XYZ file of C-alpha atoms in Angstrom:
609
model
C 74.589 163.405 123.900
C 77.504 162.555 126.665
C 77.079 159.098 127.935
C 76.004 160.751 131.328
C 72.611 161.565 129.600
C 71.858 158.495 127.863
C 69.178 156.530 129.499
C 69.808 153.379 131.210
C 68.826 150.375 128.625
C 68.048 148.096 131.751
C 66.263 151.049 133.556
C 62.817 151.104 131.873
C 60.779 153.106 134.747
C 61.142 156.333 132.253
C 60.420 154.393 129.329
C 56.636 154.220 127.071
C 56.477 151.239 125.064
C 54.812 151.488 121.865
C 54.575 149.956 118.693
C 54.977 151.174 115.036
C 52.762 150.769 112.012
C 54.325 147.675 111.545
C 54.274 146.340 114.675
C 57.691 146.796 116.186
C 58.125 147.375 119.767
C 59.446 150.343 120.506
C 60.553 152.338 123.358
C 60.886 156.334 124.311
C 61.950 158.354 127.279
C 58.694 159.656 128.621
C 59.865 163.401 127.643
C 60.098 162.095 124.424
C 56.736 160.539 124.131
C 55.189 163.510 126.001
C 57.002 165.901 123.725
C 56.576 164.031 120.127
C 54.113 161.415 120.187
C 51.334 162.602 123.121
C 50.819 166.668 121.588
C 49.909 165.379 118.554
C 47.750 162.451 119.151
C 46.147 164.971 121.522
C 45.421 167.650 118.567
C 44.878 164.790 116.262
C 41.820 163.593 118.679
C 40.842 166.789 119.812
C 37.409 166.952 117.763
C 36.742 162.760 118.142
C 35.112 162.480 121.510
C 35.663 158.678 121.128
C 39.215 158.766 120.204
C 40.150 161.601 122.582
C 38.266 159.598 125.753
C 40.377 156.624 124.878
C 43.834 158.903 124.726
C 43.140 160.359 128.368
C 42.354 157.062 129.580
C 45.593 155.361 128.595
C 47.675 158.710 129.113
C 46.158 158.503 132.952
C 47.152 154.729 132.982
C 50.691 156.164 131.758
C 51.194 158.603 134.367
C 50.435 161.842 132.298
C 47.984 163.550 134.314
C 48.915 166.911 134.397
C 49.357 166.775 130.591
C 45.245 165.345 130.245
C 43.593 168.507 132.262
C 43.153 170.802 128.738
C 41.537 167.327 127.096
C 39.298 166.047 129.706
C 37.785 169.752 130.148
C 37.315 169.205 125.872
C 35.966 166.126 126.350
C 33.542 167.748 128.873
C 32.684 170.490 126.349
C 32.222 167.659 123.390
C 29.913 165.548 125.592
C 28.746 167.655 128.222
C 25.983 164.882 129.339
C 28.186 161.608 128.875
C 29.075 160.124 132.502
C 32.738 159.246 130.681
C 33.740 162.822 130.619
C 32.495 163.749 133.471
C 34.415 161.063 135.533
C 37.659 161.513 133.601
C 37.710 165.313 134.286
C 36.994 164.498 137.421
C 39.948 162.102 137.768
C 42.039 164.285 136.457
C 40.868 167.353 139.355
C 41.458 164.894 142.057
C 44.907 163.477 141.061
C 45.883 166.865 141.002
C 44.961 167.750 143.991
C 41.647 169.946 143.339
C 39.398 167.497 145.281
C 37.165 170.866 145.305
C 36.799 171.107 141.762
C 36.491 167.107 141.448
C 33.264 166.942 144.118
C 31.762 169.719 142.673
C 31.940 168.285 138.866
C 30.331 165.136 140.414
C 27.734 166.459 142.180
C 26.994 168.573 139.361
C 26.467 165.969 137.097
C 24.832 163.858 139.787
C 22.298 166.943 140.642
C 21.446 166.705 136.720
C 21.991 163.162 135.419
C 20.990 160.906 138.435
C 23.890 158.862 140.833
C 25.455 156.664 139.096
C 27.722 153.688 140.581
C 30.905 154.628 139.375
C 30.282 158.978 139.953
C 29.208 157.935 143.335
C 32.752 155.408 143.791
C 34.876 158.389 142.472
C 33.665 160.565 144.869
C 34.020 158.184 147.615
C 37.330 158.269 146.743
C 37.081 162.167 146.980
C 36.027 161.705 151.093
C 38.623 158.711 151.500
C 41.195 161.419 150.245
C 40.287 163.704 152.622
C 40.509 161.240 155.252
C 36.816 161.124 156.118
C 36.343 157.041 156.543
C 33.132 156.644 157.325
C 31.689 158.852 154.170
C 33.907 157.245 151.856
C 32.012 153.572 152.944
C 28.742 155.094 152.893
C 29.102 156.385 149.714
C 31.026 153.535 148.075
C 28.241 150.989 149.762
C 25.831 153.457 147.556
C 27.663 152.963 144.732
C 27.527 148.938 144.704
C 23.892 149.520 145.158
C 23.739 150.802 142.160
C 26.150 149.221 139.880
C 27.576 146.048 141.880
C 29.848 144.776 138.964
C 32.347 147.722 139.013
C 35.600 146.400 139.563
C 37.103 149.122 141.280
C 34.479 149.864 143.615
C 33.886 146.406 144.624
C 37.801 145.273 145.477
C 37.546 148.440 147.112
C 34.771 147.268 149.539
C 35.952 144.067 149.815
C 39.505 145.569 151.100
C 37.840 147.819 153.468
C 36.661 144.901 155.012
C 38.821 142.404 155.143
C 41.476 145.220 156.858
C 39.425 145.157 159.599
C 37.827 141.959 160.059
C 39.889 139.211 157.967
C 39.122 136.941 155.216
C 35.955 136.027 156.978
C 34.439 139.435 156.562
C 35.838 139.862 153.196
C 33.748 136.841 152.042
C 30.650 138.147 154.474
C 30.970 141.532 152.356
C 30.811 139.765 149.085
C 27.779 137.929 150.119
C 25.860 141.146 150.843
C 26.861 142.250 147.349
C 26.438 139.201 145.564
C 22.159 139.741 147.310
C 21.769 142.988 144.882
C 19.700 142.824 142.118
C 22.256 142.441 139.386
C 25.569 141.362 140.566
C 27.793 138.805 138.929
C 31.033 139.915 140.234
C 30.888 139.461 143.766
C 29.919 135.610 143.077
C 33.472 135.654 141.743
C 34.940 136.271 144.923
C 32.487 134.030 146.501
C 33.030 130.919 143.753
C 36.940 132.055 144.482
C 36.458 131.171 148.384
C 34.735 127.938 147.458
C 37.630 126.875 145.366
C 39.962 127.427 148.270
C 37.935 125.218 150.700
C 37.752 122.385 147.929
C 34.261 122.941 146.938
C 34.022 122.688 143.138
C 30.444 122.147 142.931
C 29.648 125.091 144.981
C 32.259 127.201 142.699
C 30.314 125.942 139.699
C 26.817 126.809 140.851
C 28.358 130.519 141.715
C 29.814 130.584 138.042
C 26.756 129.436 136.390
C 24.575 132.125 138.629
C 27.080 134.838 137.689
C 27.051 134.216 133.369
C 23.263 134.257 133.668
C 23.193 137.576 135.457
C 25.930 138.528 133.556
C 23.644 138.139 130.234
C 25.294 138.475 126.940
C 27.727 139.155 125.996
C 29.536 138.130 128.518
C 31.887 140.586 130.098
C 35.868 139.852 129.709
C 36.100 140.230 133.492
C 34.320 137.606 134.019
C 35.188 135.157 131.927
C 38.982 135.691 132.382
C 38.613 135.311 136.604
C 36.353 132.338 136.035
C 39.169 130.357 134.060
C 42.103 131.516 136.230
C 41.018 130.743 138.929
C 39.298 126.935 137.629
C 42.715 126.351 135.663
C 44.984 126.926 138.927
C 41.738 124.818 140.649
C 43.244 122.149 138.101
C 39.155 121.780 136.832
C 40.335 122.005 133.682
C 36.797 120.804 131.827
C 34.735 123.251 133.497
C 36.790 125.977 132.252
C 35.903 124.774 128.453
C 31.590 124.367 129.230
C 31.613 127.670 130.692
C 34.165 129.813 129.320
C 34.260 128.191 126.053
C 31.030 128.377 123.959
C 31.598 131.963 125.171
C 34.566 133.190 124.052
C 35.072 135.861 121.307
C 39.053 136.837 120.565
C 37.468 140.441 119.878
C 35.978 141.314 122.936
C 37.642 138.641 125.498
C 41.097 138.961 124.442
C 44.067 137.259 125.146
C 43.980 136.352 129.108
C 40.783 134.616 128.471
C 41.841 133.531 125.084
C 45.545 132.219 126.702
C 43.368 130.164 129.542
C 41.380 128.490 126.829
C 44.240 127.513 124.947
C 46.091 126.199 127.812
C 42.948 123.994 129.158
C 42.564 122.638 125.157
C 46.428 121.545 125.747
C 46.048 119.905 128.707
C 42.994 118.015 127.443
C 44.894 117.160 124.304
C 42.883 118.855 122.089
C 45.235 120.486 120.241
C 42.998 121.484 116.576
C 40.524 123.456 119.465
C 43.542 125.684 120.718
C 44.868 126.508 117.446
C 41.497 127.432 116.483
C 41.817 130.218 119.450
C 45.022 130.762 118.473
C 44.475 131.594 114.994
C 40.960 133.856 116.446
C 43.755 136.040 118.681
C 46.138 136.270 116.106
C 43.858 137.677 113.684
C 43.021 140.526 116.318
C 46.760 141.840 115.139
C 47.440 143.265 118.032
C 51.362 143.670 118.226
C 51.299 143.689 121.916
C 50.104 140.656 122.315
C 52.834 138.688 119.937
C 55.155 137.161 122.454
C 52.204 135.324 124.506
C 50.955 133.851 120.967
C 54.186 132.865 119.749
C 54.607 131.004 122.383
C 51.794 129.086 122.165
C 52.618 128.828 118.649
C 55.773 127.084 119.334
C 54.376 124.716 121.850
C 51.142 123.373 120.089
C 53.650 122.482 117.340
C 56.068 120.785 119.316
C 52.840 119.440 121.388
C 51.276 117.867 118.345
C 54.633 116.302 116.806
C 55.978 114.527 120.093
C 59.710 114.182 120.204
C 59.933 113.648 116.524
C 61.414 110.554 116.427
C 60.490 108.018 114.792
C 61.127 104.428 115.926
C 63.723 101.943 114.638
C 60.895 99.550 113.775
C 58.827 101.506 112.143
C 59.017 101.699 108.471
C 59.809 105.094 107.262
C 60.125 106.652 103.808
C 61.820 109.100 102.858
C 62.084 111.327 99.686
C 64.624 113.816 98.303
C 62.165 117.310 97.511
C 64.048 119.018 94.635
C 64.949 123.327 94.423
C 66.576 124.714 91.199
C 68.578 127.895 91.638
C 69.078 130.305 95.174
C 65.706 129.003 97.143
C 64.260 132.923 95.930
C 65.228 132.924 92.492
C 63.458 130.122 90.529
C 64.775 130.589 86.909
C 61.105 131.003 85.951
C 60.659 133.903 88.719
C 59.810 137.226 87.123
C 63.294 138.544 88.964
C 65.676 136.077 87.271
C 66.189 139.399 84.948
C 67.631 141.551 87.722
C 70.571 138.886 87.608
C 72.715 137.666 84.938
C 72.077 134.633 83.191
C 73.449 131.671 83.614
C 74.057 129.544 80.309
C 72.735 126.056 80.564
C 76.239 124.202 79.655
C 77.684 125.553 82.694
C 77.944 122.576 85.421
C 75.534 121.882 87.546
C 76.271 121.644 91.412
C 73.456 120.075 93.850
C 73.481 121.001 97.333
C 72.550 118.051 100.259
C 72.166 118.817 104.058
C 70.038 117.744 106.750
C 72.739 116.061 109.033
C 73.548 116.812 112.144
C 75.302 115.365 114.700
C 73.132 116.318 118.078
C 73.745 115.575 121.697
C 71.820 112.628 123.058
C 70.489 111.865 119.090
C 69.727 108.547 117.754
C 72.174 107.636 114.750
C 69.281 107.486 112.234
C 67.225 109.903 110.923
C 64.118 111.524 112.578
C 61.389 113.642 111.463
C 62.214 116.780 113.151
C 60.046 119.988 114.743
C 62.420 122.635 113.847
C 65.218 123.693 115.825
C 68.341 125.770 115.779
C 70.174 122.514 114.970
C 68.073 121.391 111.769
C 67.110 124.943 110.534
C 71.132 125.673 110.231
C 71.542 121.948 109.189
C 68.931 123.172 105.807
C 70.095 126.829 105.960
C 73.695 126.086 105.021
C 72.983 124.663 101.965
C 70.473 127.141 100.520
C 73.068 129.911 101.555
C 76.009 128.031 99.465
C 74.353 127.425 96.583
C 72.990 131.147 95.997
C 76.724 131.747 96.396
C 77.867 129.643 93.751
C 75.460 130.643 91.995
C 75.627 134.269 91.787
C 79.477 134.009 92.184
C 80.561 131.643 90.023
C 77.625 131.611 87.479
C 76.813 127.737 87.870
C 73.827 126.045 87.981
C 72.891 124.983 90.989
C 70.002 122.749 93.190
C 69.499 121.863 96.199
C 68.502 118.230 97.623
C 66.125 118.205 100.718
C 65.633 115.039 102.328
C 61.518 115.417 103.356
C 59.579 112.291 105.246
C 56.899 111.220 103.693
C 55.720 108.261 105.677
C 54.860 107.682 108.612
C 54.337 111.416 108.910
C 55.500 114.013 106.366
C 57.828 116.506 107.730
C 61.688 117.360 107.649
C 64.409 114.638 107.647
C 67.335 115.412 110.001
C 70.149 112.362 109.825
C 71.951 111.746 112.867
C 75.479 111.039 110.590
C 76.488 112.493 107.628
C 75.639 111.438 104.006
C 77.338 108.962 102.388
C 79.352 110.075 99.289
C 78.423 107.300 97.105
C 74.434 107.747 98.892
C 74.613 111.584 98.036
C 75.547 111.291 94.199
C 73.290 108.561 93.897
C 70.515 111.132 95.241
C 71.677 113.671 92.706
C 71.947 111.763 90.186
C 68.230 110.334 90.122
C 67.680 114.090 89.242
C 66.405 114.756 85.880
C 69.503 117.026 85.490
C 72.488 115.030 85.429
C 75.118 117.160 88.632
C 78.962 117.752 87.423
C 79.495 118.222 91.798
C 77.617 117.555 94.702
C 78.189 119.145 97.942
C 77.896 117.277 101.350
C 77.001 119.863 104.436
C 77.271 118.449 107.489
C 76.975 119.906 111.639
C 78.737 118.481 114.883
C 76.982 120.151 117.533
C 77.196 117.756 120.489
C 79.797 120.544 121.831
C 80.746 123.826 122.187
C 81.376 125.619 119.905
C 79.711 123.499 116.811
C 81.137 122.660 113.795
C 80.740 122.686 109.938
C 81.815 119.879 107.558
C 81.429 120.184 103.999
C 82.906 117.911 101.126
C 82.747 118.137 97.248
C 82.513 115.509 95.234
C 82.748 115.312 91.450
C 80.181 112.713 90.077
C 81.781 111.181 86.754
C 84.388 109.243 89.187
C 83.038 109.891 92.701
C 86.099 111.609 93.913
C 86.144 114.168 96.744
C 88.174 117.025 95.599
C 88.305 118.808 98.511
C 86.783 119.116 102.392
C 86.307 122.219 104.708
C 85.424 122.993 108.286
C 84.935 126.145 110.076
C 84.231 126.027 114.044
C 82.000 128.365 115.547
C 80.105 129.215 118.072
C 76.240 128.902 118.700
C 75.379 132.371 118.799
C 77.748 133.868 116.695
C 78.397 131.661 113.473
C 78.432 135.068 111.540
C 82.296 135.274 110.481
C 83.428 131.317 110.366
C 80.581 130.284 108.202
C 81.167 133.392 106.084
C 85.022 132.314 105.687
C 83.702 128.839 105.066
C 81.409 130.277 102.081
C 84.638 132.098 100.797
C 86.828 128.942 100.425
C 84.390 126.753 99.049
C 83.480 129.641 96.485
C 86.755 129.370 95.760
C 87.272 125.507 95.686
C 84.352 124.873 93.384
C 85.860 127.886 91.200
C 88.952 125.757 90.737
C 87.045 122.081 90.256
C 84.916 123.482 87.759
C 87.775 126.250 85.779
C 85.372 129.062 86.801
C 86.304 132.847 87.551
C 84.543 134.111 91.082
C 83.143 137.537 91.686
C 82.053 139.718 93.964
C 78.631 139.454 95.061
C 76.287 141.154 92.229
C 74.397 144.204 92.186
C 71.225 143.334 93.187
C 72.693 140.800 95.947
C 73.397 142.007 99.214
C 73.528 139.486 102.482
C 72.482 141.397 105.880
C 75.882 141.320 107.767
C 77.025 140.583 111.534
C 74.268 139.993 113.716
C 71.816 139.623 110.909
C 73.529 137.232 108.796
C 71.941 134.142 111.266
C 68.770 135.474 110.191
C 68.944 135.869 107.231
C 70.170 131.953 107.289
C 66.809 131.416 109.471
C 64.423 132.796 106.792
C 66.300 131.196 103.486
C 65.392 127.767 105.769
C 61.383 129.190 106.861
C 61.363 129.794 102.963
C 61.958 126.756 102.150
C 59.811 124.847 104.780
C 57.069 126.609 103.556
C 57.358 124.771 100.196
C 57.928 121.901 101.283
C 54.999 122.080 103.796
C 52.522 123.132 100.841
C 54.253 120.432 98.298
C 51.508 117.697 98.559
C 47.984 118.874 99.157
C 46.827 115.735 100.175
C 49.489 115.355 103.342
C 50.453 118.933 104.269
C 53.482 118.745 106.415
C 52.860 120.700 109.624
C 54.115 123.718 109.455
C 54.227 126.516 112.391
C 55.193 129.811 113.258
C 53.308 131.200 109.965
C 53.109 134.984 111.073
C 57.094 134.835 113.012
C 57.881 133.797 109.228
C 56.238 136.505 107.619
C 56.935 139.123 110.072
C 60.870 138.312 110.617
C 60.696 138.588 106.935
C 59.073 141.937 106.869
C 61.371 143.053 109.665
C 64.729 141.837 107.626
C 63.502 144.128 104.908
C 62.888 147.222 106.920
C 66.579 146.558 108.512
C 68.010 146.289 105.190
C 65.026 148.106 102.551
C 67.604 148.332 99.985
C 68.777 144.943 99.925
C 66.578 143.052 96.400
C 67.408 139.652 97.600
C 65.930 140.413 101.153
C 62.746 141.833 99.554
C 62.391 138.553 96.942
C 62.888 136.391 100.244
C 59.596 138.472 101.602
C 57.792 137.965 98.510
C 58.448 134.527 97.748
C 57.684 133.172 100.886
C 54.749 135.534 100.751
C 53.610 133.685 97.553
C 54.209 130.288 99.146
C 52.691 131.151 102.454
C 48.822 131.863 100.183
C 48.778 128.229 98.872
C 48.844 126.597 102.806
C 47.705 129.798 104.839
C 46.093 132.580 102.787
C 44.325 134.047 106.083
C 47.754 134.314 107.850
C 49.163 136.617 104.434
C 45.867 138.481 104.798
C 46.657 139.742 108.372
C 49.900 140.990 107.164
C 48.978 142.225 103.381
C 48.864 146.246 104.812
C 51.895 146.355 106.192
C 53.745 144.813 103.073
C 52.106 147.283 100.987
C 53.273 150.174 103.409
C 56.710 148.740 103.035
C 56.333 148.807 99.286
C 54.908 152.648 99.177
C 57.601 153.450 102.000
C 60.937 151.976 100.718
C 60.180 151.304 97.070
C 63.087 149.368 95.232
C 64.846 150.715 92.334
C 61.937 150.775 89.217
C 62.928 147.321 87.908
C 63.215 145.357 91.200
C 60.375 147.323 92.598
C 58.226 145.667 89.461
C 59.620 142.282 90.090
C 58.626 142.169 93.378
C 55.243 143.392 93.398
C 55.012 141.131 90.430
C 55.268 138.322 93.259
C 53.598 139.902 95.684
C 50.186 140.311 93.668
């Protein structure tokens, strides 16, 4: 393809998003989607009236018209008395320009079924085409009269209107609607007005009147208006006696679901909007991800405060223990993928959690996780598999974990003390030969990485490195940092390194940073599920598994990557077993679709199950 042809990655107007069966977004050139992805949904449906309805409809929202004539005439044939197919077909007629064949389907099906509201608001659309006014209001008034709530029709109306005569007879249109036996909608517009001229109790009667017309259950439409416009009203407790008691994730979705959640936040009431939360998010519906991670992010951060914990209160620390690379627990069922390592070899422990942060006290502070304190845990995790694998030494690492006044995370504003740090190690049932010291300087541009080794039997530091780097690209200094302390310890401890082993490969470039983000998720799911009777507070449960997931579809041959997935899988069941649920099909597609060599593919299933 010459660069000429290539579409324009900024330029999305000729672009379909979808998603995959594992819930990546994707994107194609409409050619391509019309050419590889719309034929065969189309003979794939052509037999399932449901399925096939549902194509059209979202192919017409798409732009494909031309491309739905051959299945809406199906559909017709499938259900040749269902309103749905009729309307569609007609659709289809009139945005090609065959108004003829569009009001003759109608009336047809009029002449035989009865009018119906939204047969008689297509074909007003039919006269409005041809530019006949007058017909197209008297038929779209008929319309309301007999369906009032269709969205279409009545925006239409209330347009019409309000073109000619203002906002006043927009509103004097809704009120003749709103008197028909029926109609719920048009007190939206009406309770909408009120709003505007500061009426809240005459809003709320017009709500209360329109969910008892409305019956049960209660349409999305209505619901989702009714909290807009109350939560840009700022009546944020209204929103939660109407809206609330009647709100399923299923049918209502995430725009009514998103309102609720915000009005729980602003009310404090954090538990009731990750209860909603949690409903949407069990929906698994790909599309709506970025809205819910957000929300994710910011009841978390919402529920901690700033994290800090104040000089005068008393806070207790204690230092969580991890034997071995953070997915390799010498008692894991894939310890035999890798050689052993004999227990007289020495014993390095691992201690970060420091950071140096702009504007950050110089004590420690229970931290929500950021860029800052996941690296700050990430380094260490990442240097010890490497000694470990490399240099065949036992290894642990040291996490510093609150447990009073709130459990959660330690992150230090200064670096460990030496004498501190093999004190720490030392109260280990496992007596360390080394400990190493990680430490970040991030209070500018670009950030910095201290590390320090220290031998324990005289507390001397035989040797220090630092690598500078920048934010979003630590990839190749922290990677030459790796390679001279590999080589450092090596010498301290009269070991020969290797090359990374078989069944140990590290995603590279711009995947290396996250691959350091989910060593650190792995390991704050642990810690989070350590004490069942104070549970840290963990967040971001499905980002976890699905980055996971995703890091193993970028790199499906990669064992370590795959163990990372399942171990954190296997953590994830002991704090959030209905979070592992939503994602158990697509793990087990990624196990039937890039299966590990025989051993490793036994290891990790082992895990998995």
């Amino acid at each position: 393809m010459n660069p000429q042809d290539t579409p324009d990655a900024d330029d999305t107007s000729n672009l379909i998003r979808a998603y995959d069966a594992y819930g990546r977004e994707i994107f194609v050139t409409r050619e391509q989607w019309r050419d590889n992805v719309l034929a065969g949904a189309i003979e794939r449906h052509w037999d399932d009236a449901d399925s096939l309805a549902s194509l059209i409809i979202q192919s017409l929202g798409d732009g494909f018209v031309d491309e739905m004539l051959k299945p809406a005439e199906r559909l017709v044939a499938l259900e040749p008395a269902a309103e749905r197919a009729a309307v569609l077909l007609a659709i289809v007629y009139m945005k090609t320009g065959r108004l003829d064949d569009s009001e003759r389907l109608l009336l047809a099906y009029m002449q035989q079924h009865g009018e119906t509201g939204v047969t008689l608001t297509n074909l007003a659309k039919i006269h409005d085409e041809r530019g006949d006014e007058a017909r197209a209001r008297d038929t779209l008034w008929r319309a309301l009269e007999r369906d009032p709530n269709q969205e279409n029709g009545l925006g239409w109306y209330e347009a019409i209107h309000r073109e000619y005569g203002g906002d006043v007879a927009g509103v004097t249109a809704m009120r003749k609607v709103a008197a028909l036996p029926g109609s719920w909608r048009a007190q939206l517009w009406l309770a909408h007005a009120e709003l505007g001229a500061h009426n809240l109790a005459g809003a709320l009667a017009l709500y209360r009147e329109a969910l008892a017309r409305a019956g049960t259950p209660t349409p999305a439409g209505l619901l989702m208006q009714l909290s807009a416009d109350l939560g840009n009203a700022g009546a944020i407790e209204p929103i939660l006696q109407l809206a609330g008691p009647r709100f399923d994730a299923a049918a209502h979705g995430v725009m009514v679901g998103n309102n609720l959640i915000r009005a729980h936040a602003e009310l404090g009431q954090y538990d009731d909007a990750r209860r909603i939360l949690d409903q949407l998010y069990a929906q698994q519906r790909p599309d709506w991800q970025e809205n819910l991670a957000y929300w994710d992010t910011e009841l978390a951060r919402a529920a901690l405060g700033d994290g800090s914990v104040p000089e005068s209160t008393e806070m207790r620390f204690a230092m969580l223990l991890g034997r071995g690379p953070v997915w390799l627990a010498p008692e894991s069922p894939a310890a035999a993928l890798f050689d052993p390592i004999a227990p007289n070899r020495p014993l390095v422990s691992f201690l970060g959690g420091s950071a140096e942060v702009d504007a950050a006290p110089d004590h420690a502070e229970r931290q929500l996780a950021d860029a800052t304190g996941r690296l700050s845990r990430a380094l260490p995790l990442y240097l010890n598999e490497q000694l470990a694998l490399r240099c065949g030494l036992r290894t642990q690492t040291l996490v510093p974990w609150l447990t009073e006044p709130e459990p959660g995370f330690v992150l230090s504003g200064v670096a460990w003390d030496d004498a501190d740090a093999i004190r720490y190690a030392q109260q280990c049932e496992a007596q360390s030969d080394f400990v190493v010291i990680s430490h970040l300087v991030t209070t500018t541009e670009p950030w910095q990485a201290q590390v320090r080794v220290l031998r324990t039997d005289d507390e001397e530091c035989v040797g220090t490195l630092s690598a500078r780097f920048p934010m979003a690209d630590p990839t190749a200094a922290l990677q030459r940092l790796t390679e001279d302390l590999v080589a450092l310890v090596a010498r301290a401890t009269a070991q020969t390194p290797s090359n990374a082993p078989r069944n140990y490969t590290v995603p590279d470039g711009a995947a290396f940073p996250r691959y350091l983000l989910r060593l650190e998720q792995l390991l704050a799911v642990r810690c989070n599920g350590a004490d069942d009777k104070h549970p840290g507070h963990l967040n971001g449960e499905r980002e976890i598994l699905d980055g996971n997931l995703r890091q193993c579809l970028d790199f499906p041959h990669s064992v370590n990557a795959r163990l990372l997935l399942a171990q954190t899988v296997r953590a994830m069941k002991q704090i959030r077993p209905d979070v592992v649920k939503e994602f158990k099909d697509k793990i087990a597609l990624l196990q039937r679709e890039q299966p590990l060599a025989p051993e490793a593919q036994a290891a990790v299933q082992a895990l998995l199950d």
